[in-house]
Tab-separated table of C-alpha atoms in Angstrom:
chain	number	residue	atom	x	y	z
R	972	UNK	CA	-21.866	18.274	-23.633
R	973	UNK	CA	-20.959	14.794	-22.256
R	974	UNK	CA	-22.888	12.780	-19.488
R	975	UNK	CA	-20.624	10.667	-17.728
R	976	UNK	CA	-22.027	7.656	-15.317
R	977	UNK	CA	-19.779	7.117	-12.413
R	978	UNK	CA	-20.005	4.047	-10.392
R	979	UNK	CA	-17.634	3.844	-6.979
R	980	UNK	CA	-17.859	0.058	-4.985
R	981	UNK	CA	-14.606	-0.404	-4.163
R	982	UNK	CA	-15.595	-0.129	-0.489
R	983	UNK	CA	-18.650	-0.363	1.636
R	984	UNK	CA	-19.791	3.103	-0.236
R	985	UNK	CA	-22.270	1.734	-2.861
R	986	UNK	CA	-21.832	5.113	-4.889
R	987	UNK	CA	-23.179	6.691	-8.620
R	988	UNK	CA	-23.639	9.595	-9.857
R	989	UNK	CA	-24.260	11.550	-12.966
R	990	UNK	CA	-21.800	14.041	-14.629
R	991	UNK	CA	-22.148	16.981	-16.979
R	992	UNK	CA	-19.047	18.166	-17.872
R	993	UNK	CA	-17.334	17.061	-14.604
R	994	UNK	CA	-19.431	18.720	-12.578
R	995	UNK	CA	-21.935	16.149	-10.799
R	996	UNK	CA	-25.636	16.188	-11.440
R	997	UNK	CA	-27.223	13.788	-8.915
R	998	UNK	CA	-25.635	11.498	-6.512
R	999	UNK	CA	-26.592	8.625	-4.911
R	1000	UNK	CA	-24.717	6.730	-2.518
R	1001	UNK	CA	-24.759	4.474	1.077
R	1002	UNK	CA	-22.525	2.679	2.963
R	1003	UNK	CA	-23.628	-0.070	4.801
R	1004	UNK	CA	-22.199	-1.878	7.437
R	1005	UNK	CA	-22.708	-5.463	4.850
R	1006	UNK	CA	-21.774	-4.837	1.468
R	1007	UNK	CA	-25.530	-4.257	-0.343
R	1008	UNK	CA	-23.915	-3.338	-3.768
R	1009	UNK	CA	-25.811	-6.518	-5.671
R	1010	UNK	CA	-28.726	-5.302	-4.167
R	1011	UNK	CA	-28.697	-0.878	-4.480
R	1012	UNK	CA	-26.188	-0.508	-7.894
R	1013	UNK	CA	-28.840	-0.897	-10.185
R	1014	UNK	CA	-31.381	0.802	-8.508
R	1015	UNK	CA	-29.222	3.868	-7.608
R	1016	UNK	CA	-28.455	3.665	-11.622
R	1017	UNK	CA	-32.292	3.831	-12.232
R	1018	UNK	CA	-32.467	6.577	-9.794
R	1019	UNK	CA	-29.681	8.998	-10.887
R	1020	UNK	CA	-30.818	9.048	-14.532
R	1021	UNK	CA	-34.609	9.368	-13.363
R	1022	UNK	CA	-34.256	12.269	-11.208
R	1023	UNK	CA	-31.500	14.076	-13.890
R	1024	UNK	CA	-33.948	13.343	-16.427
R	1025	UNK	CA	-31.533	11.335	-18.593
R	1026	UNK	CA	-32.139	8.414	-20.450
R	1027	UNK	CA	-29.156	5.627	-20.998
R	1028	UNK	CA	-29.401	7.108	-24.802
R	1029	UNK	CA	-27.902	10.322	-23.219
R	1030	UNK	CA	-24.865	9.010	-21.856
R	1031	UNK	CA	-21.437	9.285	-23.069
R	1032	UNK	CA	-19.111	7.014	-21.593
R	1033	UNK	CA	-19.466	4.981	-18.238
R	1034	UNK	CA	-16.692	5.393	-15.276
R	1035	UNK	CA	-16.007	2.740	-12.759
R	1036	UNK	CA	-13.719	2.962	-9.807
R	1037	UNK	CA	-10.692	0.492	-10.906
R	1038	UNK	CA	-9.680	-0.749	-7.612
R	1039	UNK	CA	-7.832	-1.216	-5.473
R	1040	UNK	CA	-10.257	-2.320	-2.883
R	1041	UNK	CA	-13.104	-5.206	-2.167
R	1042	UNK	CA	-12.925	-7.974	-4.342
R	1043	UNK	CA	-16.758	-8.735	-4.424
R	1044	UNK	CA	-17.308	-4.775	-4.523
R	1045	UNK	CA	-15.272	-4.344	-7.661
R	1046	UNK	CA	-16.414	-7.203	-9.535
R	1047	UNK	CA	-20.138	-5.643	-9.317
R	1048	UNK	CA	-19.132	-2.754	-10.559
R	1049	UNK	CA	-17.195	-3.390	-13.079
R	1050	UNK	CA	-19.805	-5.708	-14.617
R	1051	UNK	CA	-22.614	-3.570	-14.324
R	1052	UNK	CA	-20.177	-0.477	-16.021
R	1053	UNK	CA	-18.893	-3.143	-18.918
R	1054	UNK	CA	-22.442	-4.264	-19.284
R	1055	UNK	CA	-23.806	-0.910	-19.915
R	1056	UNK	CA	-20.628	0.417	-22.322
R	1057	UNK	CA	-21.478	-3.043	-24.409
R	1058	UNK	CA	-25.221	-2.498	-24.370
R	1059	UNK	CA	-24.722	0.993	-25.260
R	1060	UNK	CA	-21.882	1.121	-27.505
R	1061	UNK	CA	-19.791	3.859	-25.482
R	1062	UNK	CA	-16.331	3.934	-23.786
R	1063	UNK	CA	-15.244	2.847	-20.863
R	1064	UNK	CA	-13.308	4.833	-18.607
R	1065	UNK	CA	-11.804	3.334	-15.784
R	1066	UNK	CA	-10.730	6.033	-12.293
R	1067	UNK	CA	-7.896	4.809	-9.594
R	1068	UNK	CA	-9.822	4.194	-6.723
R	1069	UNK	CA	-6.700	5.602	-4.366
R	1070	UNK	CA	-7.186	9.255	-6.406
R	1071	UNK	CA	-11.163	9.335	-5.336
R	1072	UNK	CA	-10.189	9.083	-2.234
R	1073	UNK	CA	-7.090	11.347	-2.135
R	1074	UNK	CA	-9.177	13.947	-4.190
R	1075	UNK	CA	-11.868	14.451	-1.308
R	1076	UNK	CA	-8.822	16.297	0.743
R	1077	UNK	CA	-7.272	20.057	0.234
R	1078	UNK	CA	-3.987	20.674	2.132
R	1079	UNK	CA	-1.368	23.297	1.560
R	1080	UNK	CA	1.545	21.353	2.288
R	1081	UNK	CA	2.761	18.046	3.190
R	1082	UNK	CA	1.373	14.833	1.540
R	1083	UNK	CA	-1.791	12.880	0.971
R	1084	UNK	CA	-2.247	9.065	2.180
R	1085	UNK	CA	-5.431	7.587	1.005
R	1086	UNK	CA	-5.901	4.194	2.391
R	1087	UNK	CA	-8.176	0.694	1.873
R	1088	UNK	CA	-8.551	-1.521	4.538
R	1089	UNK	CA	-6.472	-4.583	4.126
R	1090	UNK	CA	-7.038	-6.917	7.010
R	1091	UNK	CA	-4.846	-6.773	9.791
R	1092	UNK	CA	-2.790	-4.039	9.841
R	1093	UNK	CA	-2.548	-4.320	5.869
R	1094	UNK	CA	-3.586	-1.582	3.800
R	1095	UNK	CA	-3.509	-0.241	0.285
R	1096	UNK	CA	-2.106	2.823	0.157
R	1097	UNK	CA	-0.518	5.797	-2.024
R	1098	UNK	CA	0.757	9.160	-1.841
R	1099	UNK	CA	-0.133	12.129	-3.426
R	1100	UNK	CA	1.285	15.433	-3.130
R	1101	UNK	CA	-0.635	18.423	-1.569
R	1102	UNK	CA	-1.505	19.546	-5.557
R	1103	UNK	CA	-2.745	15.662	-6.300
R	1104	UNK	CA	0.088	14.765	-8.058
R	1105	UNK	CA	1.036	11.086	-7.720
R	1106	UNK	CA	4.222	10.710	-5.796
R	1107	UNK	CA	4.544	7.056	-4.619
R	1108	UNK	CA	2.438	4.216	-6.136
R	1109	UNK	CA	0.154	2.044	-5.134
R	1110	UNK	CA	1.420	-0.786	-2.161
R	1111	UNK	CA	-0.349	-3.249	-0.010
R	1112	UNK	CA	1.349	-1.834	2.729
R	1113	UNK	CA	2.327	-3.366	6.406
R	1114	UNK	CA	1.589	-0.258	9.003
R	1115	UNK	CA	3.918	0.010	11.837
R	1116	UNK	CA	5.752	2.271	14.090
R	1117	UNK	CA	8.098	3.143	11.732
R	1118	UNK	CA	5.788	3.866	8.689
R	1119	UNK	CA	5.715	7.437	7.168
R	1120	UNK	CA	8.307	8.636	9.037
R	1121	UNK	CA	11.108	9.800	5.944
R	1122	UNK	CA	11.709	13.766	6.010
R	1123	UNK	CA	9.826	14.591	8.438
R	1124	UNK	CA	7.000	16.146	6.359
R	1125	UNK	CA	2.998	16.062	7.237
R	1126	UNK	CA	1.242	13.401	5.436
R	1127	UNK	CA	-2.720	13.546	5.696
R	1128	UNK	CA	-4.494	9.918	6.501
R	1129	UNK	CA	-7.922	9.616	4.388
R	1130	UNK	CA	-9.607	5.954	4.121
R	1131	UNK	CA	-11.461	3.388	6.086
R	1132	UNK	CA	-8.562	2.150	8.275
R	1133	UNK	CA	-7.814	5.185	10.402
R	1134	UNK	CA	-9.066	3.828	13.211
R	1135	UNK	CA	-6.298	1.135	13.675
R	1136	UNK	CA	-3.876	3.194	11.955
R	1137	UNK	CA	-3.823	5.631	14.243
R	1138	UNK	CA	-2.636	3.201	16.967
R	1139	UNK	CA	0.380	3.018	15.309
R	1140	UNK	CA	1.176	6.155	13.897
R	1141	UNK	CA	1.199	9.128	16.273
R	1142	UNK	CA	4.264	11.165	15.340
R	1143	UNK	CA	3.962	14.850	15.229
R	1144	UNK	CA	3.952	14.920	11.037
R	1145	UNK	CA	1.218	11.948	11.509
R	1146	UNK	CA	-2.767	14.000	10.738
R	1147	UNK	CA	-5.788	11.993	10.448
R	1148	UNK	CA	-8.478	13.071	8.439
R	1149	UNK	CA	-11.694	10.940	9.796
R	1150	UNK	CA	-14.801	12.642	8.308
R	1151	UNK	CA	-12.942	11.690	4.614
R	1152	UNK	CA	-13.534	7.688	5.103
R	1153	UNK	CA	-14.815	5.813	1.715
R	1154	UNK	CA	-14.324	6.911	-1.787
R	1155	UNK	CA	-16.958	8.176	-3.903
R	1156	UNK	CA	-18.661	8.739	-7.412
R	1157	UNK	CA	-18.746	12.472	-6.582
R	1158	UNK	CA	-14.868	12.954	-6.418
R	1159	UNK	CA	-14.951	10.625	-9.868
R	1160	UNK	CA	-16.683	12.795	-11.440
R	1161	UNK	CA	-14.090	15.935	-12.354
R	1162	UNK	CA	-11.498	12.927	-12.912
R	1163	UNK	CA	-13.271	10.715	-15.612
R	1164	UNK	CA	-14.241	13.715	-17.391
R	1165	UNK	CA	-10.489	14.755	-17.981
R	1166	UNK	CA	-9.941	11.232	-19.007
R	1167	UNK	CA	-12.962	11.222	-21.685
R	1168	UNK	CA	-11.762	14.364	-22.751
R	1169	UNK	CA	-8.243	12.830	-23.716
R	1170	UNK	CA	-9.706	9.464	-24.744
R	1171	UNK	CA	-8.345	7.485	-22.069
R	1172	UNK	CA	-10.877	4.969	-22.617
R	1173	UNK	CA	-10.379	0.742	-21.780
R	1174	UNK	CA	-10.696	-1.928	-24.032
R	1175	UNK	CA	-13.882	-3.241	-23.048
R	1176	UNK	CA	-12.971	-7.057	-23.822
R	1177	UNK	CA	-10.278	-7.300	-21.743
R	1178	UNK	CA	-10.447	-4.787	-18.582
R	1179	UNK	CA	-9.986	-6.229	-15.476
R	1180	UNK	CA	-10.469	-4.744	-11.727
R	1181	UNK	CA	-7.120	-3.609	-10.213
R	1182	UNK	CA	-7.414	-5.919	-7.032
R	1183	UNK	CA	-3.588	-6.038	-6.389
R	1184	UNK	CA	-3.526	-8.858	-4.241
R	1185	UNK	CA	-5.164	-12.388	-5.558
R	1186	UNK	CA	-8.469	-13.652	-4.059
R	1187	UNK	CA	-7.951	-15.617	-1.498
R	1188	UNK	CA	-10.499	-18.148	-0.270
R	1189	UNK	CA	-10.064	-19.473	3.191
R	1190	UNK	CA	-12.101	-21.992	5.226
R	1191	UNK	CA	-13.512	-22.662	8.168
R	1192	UNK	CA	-11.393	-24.363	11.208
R	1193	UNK	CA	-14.421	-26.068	12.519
């Protein structure tokens, strides 16, 4: 019987939840408009093993969502997951952020697009087949008129950018998805249990977040 922790802040969705098995136990989860992971991760940790009765003793392994996504976002999580594995002595498993996302949607055909918010009309973005196998890799990924047009085939849009997406893409084989918008430790669940169960575990001392584009700090023109 393993208890998994899964922690999702990749995005605005400050997300954790408890696993038995794959199969989530409690979840806990908001997205804010501000980012208010410094201030609700811990506490939503607290709150998931209170109410499922756990104690950190009872935990397995610890899953974070790798990234691609916030930079701030993943750097909380990841610290508070590598914190825990080190305090506890357990594995860390790391989940692509892209797959949450992708994993919320069930379509018989055609392909699924999960994408992060980028800026602009930047996002990151990858496609997954309709039985979530992994068909093009991750990109930070210009959106235009002419994107996702090859072969005419449906792809699904999942992810926080649909909104200005969908001002560009409006072909026929172009469906937006909008209730699936920000990954989350739910969909993590069923994923880092298949990776715990084939000991896809990270070396603690040297995992980093998956940002795929540096930090950039700008300043202010005033």
């Amino acid at each position: 019987m393993a208890y998994i922790l899964n922690i999702e802040t990749a995005t605005r969705n400050c997300s954790v939840s408890i696993a038995q098995n794959g199969q989530v136990v409690i979840l806990k989860e908001v997205a804010d408009e501000g980012y208010s992971h410094a201030e609700k991760l811990h506490v939503f940790i607290e709150e998931v093993l209170l109410e499922s009765q756990l104690r950190f003793s009872d935990l397995q392994a610890v899953a974070v969502s790798q990234g691609p996504g916030s930079y701030t976002g993943l750097r909380i999580g990841v610290s508070a997951a590598k914190g825990l594995c080190y305090a506890l002595n357990i594995p860390l498993i790391a989940v692509d952020t892209l797959q949450v996302l992708a994993s919320q949607v069930k379509v018989e055909d055609g392909c699924v697009v999960p994408m992060i918010d980028a800026r602009r009309m930047e996002v990151y973005s990858a496609v997954f087949s309709a039985q979530g196998q992994l068909i093009r890799g991750i990109e930070a990924q210009i959106i235009d008129e002419t994107s996702f047009l090859e072969s005419g085939q449906k792809y699904y849009f999942v992810g926080d950018c649909q909104n200005k997406c969908a001002s560009v893409l409006f072909a026929e084989n172009h469906i937006f998805i909008p209730e699936v918008v920000f990954p989350s430790a739910r969909e993590m669940a069923e994923l880092s249990y298949q990776k715990f169960s084939q000991n896809q575990i990270e070396d603690l001392a040297y995992f980093e977040p998956f940002y795929l584009k540096d930090f950039v700090v700008t300043t202010s023109k005033k």
